[in-house]
CSV table of C-alpha atoms and ligand atoms in Angstrom, one decimal:
chain,number,residue,atom,x,y,z
A,373,UNK,CA,63.6,42.6,-30.2
A,374,UNK,CA,60.5,45.1,-29.1
A,375,UNK,CA,61.6,45.0,-25.6
A,376,UNK,CA,65.9,45.8,-26.5
A,377,UNK,CA,64.4,48.6,-28.7
A,378,UNK,CA,62.2,50.2,-25.6
A,379,UNK,CA,65.2,49.7,-23.7
A,380,UNK,CA,67.7,51.5,-26.2
A,381,UNK,CA,65.5,54.6,-26.7
A,382,UNK,CA,65.0,54.8,-23.2
A,383,UNK,CA,68.7,54.5,-22.3
A,384,UNK,CA,69.2,57.4,-25.3
A,385,UNK,CA,66.8,59.9,-23.7
A,386,UNK,CA,68.3,59.3,-20.1
A,387,UNK,CA,71.9,60.4,-21.5
A,388,UNK,CA,70.6,63.0,-23.5
A,389,UNK,CA,68.9,64.8,-20.1
A,390,UNK,CA,72.0,64.0,-18.0
A,391,UNK,CA,74.2,65.7,-21.2
A,392,UNK,CA,71.6,68.6,-21.2
A,393,UNK,CA,71.8,69.0,-17.6
A,394,UNK,CA,75.6,69.6,-17.6
A,395,UNK,CA,76.3,73.4,-16.6
A,396,UNK,CA,80.3,73.0,-16.8
A,397,UNK,CA,82.2,71.0,-19.5
A,398,UNK,CA,85.6,70.2,-17.5
A,399,UNK,CA,89.0,70.5,-19.3
A,400,UNK,CA,90.5,68.9,-16.4
A,401,UNK,CA,90.2,66.8,-14.5
A,402,UNK,CA,89.9,64.3,-17.1
A,403,UNK,CA,90.5,60.3,-17.0
A,404,UNK,CA,94.1,60.8,-17.3
A,405,UNK,CA,94.7,63.3,-14.7
A,406,UNK,CA,96.5,62.6,-11.9
A,407,UNK,CA,96.3,64.4,-8.3
A,408,UNK,CA,97.9,63.8,-5.4
A,409,UNK,CA,96.3,63.9,-1.6
A,410,UNK,CA,97.6,66.8,0.4
A,411,UNK,CA,98.9,68.4,-3.1
A,412,UNK,CA,96.8,70.9,-5.4
A,413,UNK,CA,95.3,70.3,-8.4
A,414,UNK,CA,93.6,72.6,-10.9
A,415,UNK,CA,89.9,72.4,-12.5
A,416,UNK,CA,89.7,73.6,-15.8
A,417,UNK,CA,86.3,74.4,-17.7
A,418,UNK,CA,86.0,75.7,-21.3
A,419,UNK,CA,82.8,77.2,-21.2
A,420,UNK,CA,80.4,79.8,-19.4
A,421,UNK,CA,78.0,80.1,-17.5
A,422,UNK,CA,77.7,84.0,-17.6
A,423,UNK,CA,73.9,83.6,-18.0
A,424,UNK,CA,73.3,83.2,-14.3
A,425,UNK,CA,72.9,85.5,-11.3
A,426,UNK,CA,75.9,84.1,-9.4
A,427,UNK,CA,78.1,82.1,-11.2
A,428,UNK,CA,80.4,81.1,-7.9
A,429,UNK,CA,80.1,77.3,-7.0
A,430,UNK,CA,81.4,75.3,-4.3
A,431,UNK,CA,83.5,72.2,-6.1
A,432,UNK,CA,83.2,69.0,-4.1
A,433,UNK,CA,85.2,66.0,-4.3
A,434,UNK,CA,83.5,62.3,-5.1
A,435,UNK,CA,84.2,58.7,-4.9
A,436,UNK,CA,82.4,55.8,-6.6
A,437,UNK,CA,80.9,53.7,-4.5
A,438,UNK,CA,78.4,50.6,-5.7
A,439,UNK,CA,78.5,52.1,-9.3
A,440,UNK,CA,77.0,55.7,-7.4
A,441,UNK,CA,79.2,59.0,-7.0
A,442,UNK,CA,79.1,59.9,-3.6
A,443,UNK,CA,81.2,62.6,-1.7
A,444,UNK,CA,84.3,61.7,-0.2
A,445,UNK,CA,83.1,61.2,3.3
A,446,UNK,CA,84.9,64.0,6.0
A,447,UNK,CA,85.7,66.4,2.8
A,448,UNK,CA,83.7,69.5,2.5
A,449,UNK,CA,84.4,71.7,-0.7
A,450,UNK,CA,87.9,71.5,-2.1
A,451,UNK,CA,88.0,75.0,-3.7
A,452,UNK,CA,85.4,77.2,-5.8
A,453,UNK,CA,85.1,78.1,-9.2
A,454,UNK,CA,83.6,81.1,-11.2
A,455,UNK,CA,82.1,80.1,-14.3
A,456,UNK,CA,81.4,83.7,-15.4
A,457,UNK,CA,83.9,82.5,-18.2
A,458,UNK,CA,85.6,80.0,-18.9
A,459,UNK,CA,88.9,79.7,-16.9
A,460,UNK,CA,90.6,77.3,-14.2
A,461,UNK,CA,91.2,77.1,-10.2
A,462,UNK,CA,93.2,75.9,-7.8
A,463,UNK,CA,92.0,72.9,-5.3
A,464,UNK,CA,93.2,71.3,-2.3
A,465,UNK,CA,93.6,67.8,-2.4
A,466,UNK,CA,92.9,66.2,1.1
A,467,UNK,CA,95.6,64.8,2.5
A,468,UNK,CA,93.8,62.1,4.2
A,469,UNK,CA,92.1,60.3,1.4
A,470,UNK,CA,93.2,56.9,-0.1
A,471,UNK,CA,95.0,55.8,-3.4
A,472,UNK,CA,92.3,55.2,-6.0
A,473,UNK,CA,91.1,55.7,-9.3
A,474,UNK,CA,87.0,56.7,-9.7
A,475,UNK,CA,87.5,60.2,-7.8
A,476,UNK,CA,85.3,62.9,-9.6
A,477,UNK,CA,84.7,66.3,-8.8
A,478,UNK,CA,81.2,67.7,-9.1
A,479,UNK,CA,79.9,71.0,-9.0
A,480,UNK,CA,76.2,71.7,-8.5
A,481,UNK,CA,73.8,74.3,-9.8
A,482,UNK,CA,69.9,73.3,-8.6
A,483,UNK,CA,69.2,70.1,-10.7
A,484,UNK,CA,72.2,70.9,-13.1
A,485,UNK,CA,74.8,68.6,-11.9
A,486,UNK,CA,78.4,68.6,-13.3
A,487,UNK,CA,80.4,65.5,-12.8
A,488,UNK,CA,83.3,65.5,-13.8
A,489,UNK,CA,85.4,61.8,-15.6
A,490,UNK,CA,86.6,59.8,-13.3
A,491,UNK,CA,90.3,60.2,-12.3
A,492,UNK,CA,93.0,58.8,-10.2
A,493,UNK,CA,94.3,60.6,-6.9
A,494,UNK,CA,97.5,59.3,-5.5
A,495,UNK,CA,98.2,58.7,-2.2
A,496,UNK,CA,100.5,56.8,0.4
A,497,UNK,CA,97.4,55.9,2.3
A,498,UNK,CA,95.9,52.0,0.4
A,499,UNK,CA,92.7,51.8,-1.7
A,500,UNK,CA,90.4,50.3,0.8
A,501,UNK,CA,92.2,52.0,4.0
A,502,UNK,CA,90.8,52.1,7.8
A,503,UNK,CA,87.3,53.6,6.9
A,504,UNK,CA,86.2,50.7,4.7
A,505,UNK,CA,85.4,48.5,7.5
A,506,UNK,CA,83.1,50.6,9.6
A,507,UNK,CA,80.0,50.6,7.2
A,508,UNK,CA,79.4,46.7,7.4
A,509,UNK,CA,78.0,47.5,10.8
A,510,UNK,CA,75.4,49.4,9.6
A,511,UNK,CA,74.2,46.9,6.7
A,512,UNK,CA,71.6,45.3,9.1
A,513,UNK,CA,68.7,47.5,8.2
A,514,UNK,CA,67.4,45.3,5.7
A,515,UNK,CA,65.7,41.9,8.0
A,516,UNK,CA,62.5,40.6,6.3
A,517,UNK,CA,61.0,40.1,9.9
A,518,UNK,CA,59.0,43.2,9.4
A,519,UNK,CA,56.9,41.4,6.8
A,520,UNK,CA,55.2,39.0,9.5
A,521,UNK,CA,53.8,41.9,11.3
A,522,UNK,CA,50.1,41.2,9.2
A,523,UNK,CA,47.4,40.3,11.8
B,2004,NAG,C1,77.0,82.8,-4.7
B,2004,NAG,O1,77.3,81.3,-4.4
B,2004,NAG,C2,78.5,81.3,-3.5
B,2004,NAG,C3,78.9,79.6,-3.1
B,2004,NAG,O2,77.1,79.3,-3.1
B,2004,NAG,C4,78.1,81.9,-2.2
B,2004,NAG,O3,78.6,82.2,-1.1
B,2004,NAG,C5,77.8,83.2,-2.3
B,2004,NAG,O4,77.1,84.0,-1.2
B,2004,NAG,C6,76.9,83.5,-3.4
B,2004,NAG,N1,76.6,85.0,-3.5
B,2004,NAG,C7,75.4,85.7,-3.9
B,2004,NAG,C8,75.6,87.0,-4.3
B,2004,NAG,O5,74.5,85.1,-3.8
B,2005,NAG,C1,88.3,57.7,8.2
B,2005,NAG,O1,87.4,58.7,8.6
B,2005,NAG,C2,87.6,60.0,9.6
B,2005,NAG,C3,86.4,60.2,9.9
B,2005,NAG,O2,85.6,60.4,8.7
B,2005,NAG,C4,88.7,60.6,8.8
B,2005,NAG,O3,88.9,61.9,9.5
B,2005,NAG,C5,90.0,60.2,8.6
B,2005,NAG,O4,90.9,61.3,7.6
B,2005,NAG,C6,89.5,58.8,7.4
B,2005,NAG,N1,90.4,58.1,7.2
B,2005,NAG,C7,91.0,58.0,6.0
B,2005,NAG,C8,91.9,56.8,5.7
B,2005,NAG,O5,90.0,58.1,5.1
B,2006,NAG,C1,101.0,58.0,-9.1
B,2006,NAG,O1,101.7,57.1,-8.7
B,2006,NAG,C2,101.9,55.8,-9.9
B,2006,NAG,C3,102.1,54.8,-9.5
B,2006,NAG,O2,102.9,54.4,-8.2
B,2006,NAG,C4,103.0,56.5,-10.5
B,2006,NAG,O3,103.8,55.7,-11.8
B,2006,NAG,C5,103.1,58.2,-10.8
B,2006,NAG,O4,103.9,58.9,-11.3
B,2006,NAG,C6,102.4,58.8,-9.9
B,2006,NAG,N1,101.9,60.3,-10.7
B,2006,NAG,C7,101.7,61.2,-10.3
B,2006,NAG,C8,101.7,62.4,-10.9
B,2006,NAG,O5,102.4,61.4,-8.8
Protein backbone atom coordinates (compact mmCIF):
# COMPACT_ATOMS: atom_id res chain seq x y z
CA UNK A 1 0.00 0.00 0.00
CA UNK A 2 2.91 2.31 0.76
CA UNK A 3 4.23 1.43 -2.67
CA UNK A 4 1.05 2.37 -4.53
CA UNK A 5 0.79 5.65 -2.63
CA UNK A 6 4.32 6.50 -3.68
CA UNK A 7 3.50 5.61 -7.27
CA UNK A 8 0.41 7.81 -7.20
CA UNK A 9 2.42 10.69 -5.80
CA UNK A 10 5.04 10.20 -8.48
CA UNK A 11 2.39 10.07 -11.22
CA UNK A 12 0.74 13.22 -9.90
CA UNK A 13 4.00 15.16 -9.83
CA UNK A 14 4.94 13.90 -13.29
CA UNK A 15 1.58 15.07 -14.64
CA UNK A 16 1.95 18.43 -12.94
CA UNK A 17 5.40 18.99 -14.43
CA UNK A 18 4.14 18.11 -17.91
CA UNK A 19 1.24 20.53 -17.55
CA UNK A 20 3.43 23.44 -16.45
CA UNK A 21 5.87 22.79 -19.31
CA UNK A 22 3.21 23.40 -21.93
CA UNK A 23 3.48 26.71 -23.69
CA UNK A 24 0.39 26.42 -25.89
CA UNK A 25 -3.22 25.42 -25.29
CA UNK A 26 -4.52 24.07 -28.57
CA UNK A 27 -8.06 24.68 -29.75
CA UNK A 28 -7.23 22.51 -32.79
CA UNK A 29 -6.25 19.82 -33.52
CA UNK A 30 -8.15 18.01 -30.79
CA UNK A 31 -8.96 14.31 -30.47
CA UNK A 32 -11.99 14.62 -32.79
CA UNK A 33 -9.98 16.39 -35.52
CA UNK A 34 -9.57 14.71 -38.92
CA UNK A 35 -7.02 16.07 -41.38
CA UNK A 36 -6.56 14.75 -44.92
CA UNK A 37 -3.19 13.87 -46.44
CA UNK A 38 -2.22 16.37 -49.14
CA UNK A 39 -4.66 19.02 -47.91
CA UNK A 40 -4.34 21.86 -45.44
CA UNK A 41 -5.15 21.67 -41.75
CA UNK A 42 -5.82 24.30 -39.12
CA UNK A 43 -3.89 24.74 -35.90
CA UNK A 44 -5.38 27.10 -33.35
CA UNK A 45 -4.36 28.08 -29.84
CA UNK A 46 -6.23 29.94 -27.13
CA UNK A 47 -3.43 31.49 -25.07
CA UNK A 48 -0.48 33.67 -25.97
CA UNK A 49 3.28 33.59 -25.46
CA UNK A 50 3.81 37.34 -25.80
CA UNK A 51 6.30 37.28 -22.91
CA UNK A 52 8.85 35.57 -25.19
CA UNK A 53 11.43 37.46 -27.25
CA UNK A 54 10.63 35.37 -30.33
CA UNK A 55 7.06 34.12 -30.64
CA UNK A 56 7.43 32.36 -34.02
CA UNK A 57 7.81 28.57 -33.96
CA UNK A 58 7.85 25.74 -36.48
CA UNK A 59 5.07 23.14 -36.18
CA UNK A 60 6.13 19.52 -36.63
CA UNK A 61 3.99 16.45 -37.25
CA UNK A 62 4.38 13.43 -34.99
CA UNK A 63 2.95 9.94 -34.70
CA UNK A 64 2.98 7.33 -32.00
CA UNK A 65 5.65 4.62 -32.07
CA UNK A 66 5.86 2.22 -29.11
CA UNK A 67 3.94 4.66 -26.91
CA UNK A 68 6.12 7.65 -27.77
CA UNK A 69 5.32 10.59 -30.03
CA UNK A 70 8.08 10.87 -32.63
CA UNK A 71 8.38 13.07 -35.69
CA UNK A 72 6.96 11.47 -38.82
CA UNK A 73 10.00 10.35 -40.85
CA UNK A 74 10.73 12.40 -43.92
CA UNK A 75 8.65 15.39 -42.81
CA UNK A 76 9.98 18.83 -41.93
CA UNK A 77 7.93 21.57 -40.35
CA UNK A 78 4.38 21.56 -41.74
CA UNK A 79 3.91 25.24 -40.93
CA UNK A 80 4.77 27.96 -38.45
CA UNK A 81 2.77 29.75 -35.81
CA UNK A 82 3.14 33.06 -34.05
CA UNK A 83 1.82 32.90 -30.50
CA UNK A 84 2.32 36.61 -29.85
CA UNK A 85 -1.46 36.47 -29.50
CA UNK A 86 -4.08 33.70 -29.58
CA UNK A 87 -4.92 32.75 -33.14
CA UNK A 88 -4.67 30.13 -35.85
CA UNK A 89 -2.33 28.96 -38.58
CA UNK A 90 -2.79 26.90 -41.71
CA UNK A 91 -0.48 23.93 -42.16
CA UNK A 92 0.18 21.65 -45.12
CA UNK A 93 -0.51 17.98 -44.39
CA UNK A 94 2.06 15.85 -46.26
CA UNK A 95 0.54 13.81 -49.09
CA UNK A 96 2.80 10.82 -48.46
CA UNK A 97 1.78 9.87 -44.93
CA UNK A 98 -0.37 6.83 -44.18
CA UNK A 99 -3.82 6.64 -42.60
CA UNK A 100 -3.60 6.84 -38.82
CA UNK A 101 -5.32 7.94 -35.63
CA UNK A 102 -2.30 8.66 -33.42
CA UNK A 103 -0.92 11.78 -35.06
CA UNK A 104 -0.10 14.90 -33.06
CA UNK A 105 1.58 18.21 -33.63
CA UNK A 106 4.46 19.58 -31.59
CA UNK A 107 5.81 23.05 -30.96
CA UNK A 108 9.07 23.26 -29.03
CA UNK A 109 10.42 26.22 -27.09
CA UNK A 110 13.54 25.00 -25.33
CA UNK A 111 12.38 22.56 -22.65
CA UNK A 112 8.72 23.42 -23.23
CA UNK A 113 7.12 20.86 -25.51
CA UNK A 114 3.55 21.59 -26.56
CA UNK A 115 1.97 18.42 -27.96
CA UNK A 116 -1.59 18.40 -29.23
CA UNK A 117 -4.02 15.57 -28.52
CA UNK A 118 -3.76 12.52 -30.77
CA UNK A 119 -5.90 13.01 -33.86
CA UNK A 120 -6.66 11.31 -37.18
CA UNK A 121 -5.27 11.86 -40.65
CA UNK A 122 -7.22 10.32 -43.53
CA UNK A 123 -5.02 9.05 -46.33
CA UNK A 124 -5.30 6.81 -49.37
CA UNK A 125 -2.05 5.19 -48.16
CA UNK A 126 -3.11 2.42 -45.77
CA UNK A 127 -1.91 2.32 -42.16
CA UNK A 128 1.37 0.47 -41.79
CA UNK A 129 2.31 1.10 -45.41
CA UNK A 130 5.54 0.20 -47.16
CA UNK A 131 7.85 1.93 -44.67
CA UNK A 132 6.99 -0.15 -41.62
CA UNK A 133 8.94 -3.15 -42.94
CA UNK A 134 12.34 -1.45 -43.17
CA UNK A 135 13.07 -0.71 -39.45
CA UNK A 136 13.09 -4.42 -38.50
CA UNK A 137 16.46 -4.83 -40.24
CA UNK A 138 18.10 -2.48 -37.70
CA UNK A 139 16.71 -4.15 -34.54
CA UNK A 140 19.71 -6.49 -34.33
CA UNK A 141 21.69 -4.12 -32.08
CA UNK A 142 20.96 -5.89 -28.78
CA UNK A 143 22.92 -9.15 -28.67
CA UNK A 144 24.14 -10.17 -25.20
CA UNK A 145 27.43 -11.49 -26.57
CA UNK A 146 29.34 -8.36 -25.50
CA UNK A 147 28.56 -9.25 -21.86
CA UNK A 148 30.87 -12.29 -22.13
CA UNK A 149 33.90 -10.11 -22.91
CA UNK A 150 35.25 -10.36 -19.35
CA UNK A 151 38.77 -11.82 -19.22
C1 LIG B 1 12.35 33.33 -34.48
O1 LIG B 1 12.22 31.92 -34.60
C2 LIG B 1 12.01 31.50 -35.94
C3 LIG B 1 11.72 30.01 -35.91
O2 LIG B 1 12.60 29.32 -35.07
C4 LIG B 1 13.24 31.83 -36.76
O3 LIG B 1 13.04 31.44 -38.09
C5 LIG B 1 13.48 33.33 -36.70
O4 LIG B 1 14.67 33.64 -37.37
C6 LIG B 1 13.55 33.81 -35.26
N1 LIG B 1 13.63 35.27 -35.25
C7 LIG B 1 14.48 35.91 -34.48
C8 LIG B 1 14.38 37.41 -34.54
O5 LIG B 1 15.28 35.34 -33.75
C1 LIG C 1 8.67 6.11 -47.07
O1 LIG C 1 9.89 6.73 -46.74
C2 LIG C 1 10.41 7.54 -47.76
C3 LIG C 1 11.76 8.07 -47.33
O2 LIG C 1 11.74 8.45 -45.97
C4 LIG C 1 9.41 8.66 -48.06
O3 LIG C 1 9.89 9.47 -49.09
C5 LIG C 1 8.08 8.07 -48.45
O4 LIG C 1 7.14 9.10 -48.60
C6 LIG C 1 7.59 7.12 -47.36
N1 LIG C 1 6.36 6.46 -47.78
C7 LIG C 1 5.33 6.32 -46.97
C8 LIG C 1 4.19 5.54 -47.50
O5 LIG C 1 5.32 6.78 -45.84
C1 LIG D 1 -12.14 10.17 -43.02
O1 LIG D 1 -12.37 8.82 -43.37
C2 LIG D 1 -13.53 8.27 -42.77
C3 LIG D 1 -13.56 6.79 -43.11
O2 LIG D 1 -13.36 6.57 -44.48
C4 LIG D 1 -14.74 9.02 -43.29
O3 LIG D 1 -15.92 8.52 -42.68
C5 LIG D 1 -14.61 10.49 -42.94
O4 LIG D 1 -15.69 11.22 -43.50
C6 LIG D 1 -13.30 11.05 -43.47
N1 LIG D 1 -13.17 12.41 -42.97
C7 LIG D 1 -12.67 13.39 -43.70
C8 LIG D 1 -12.59 14.74 -43.03
O5 LIG D 1 -12.28 13.23 -44.84
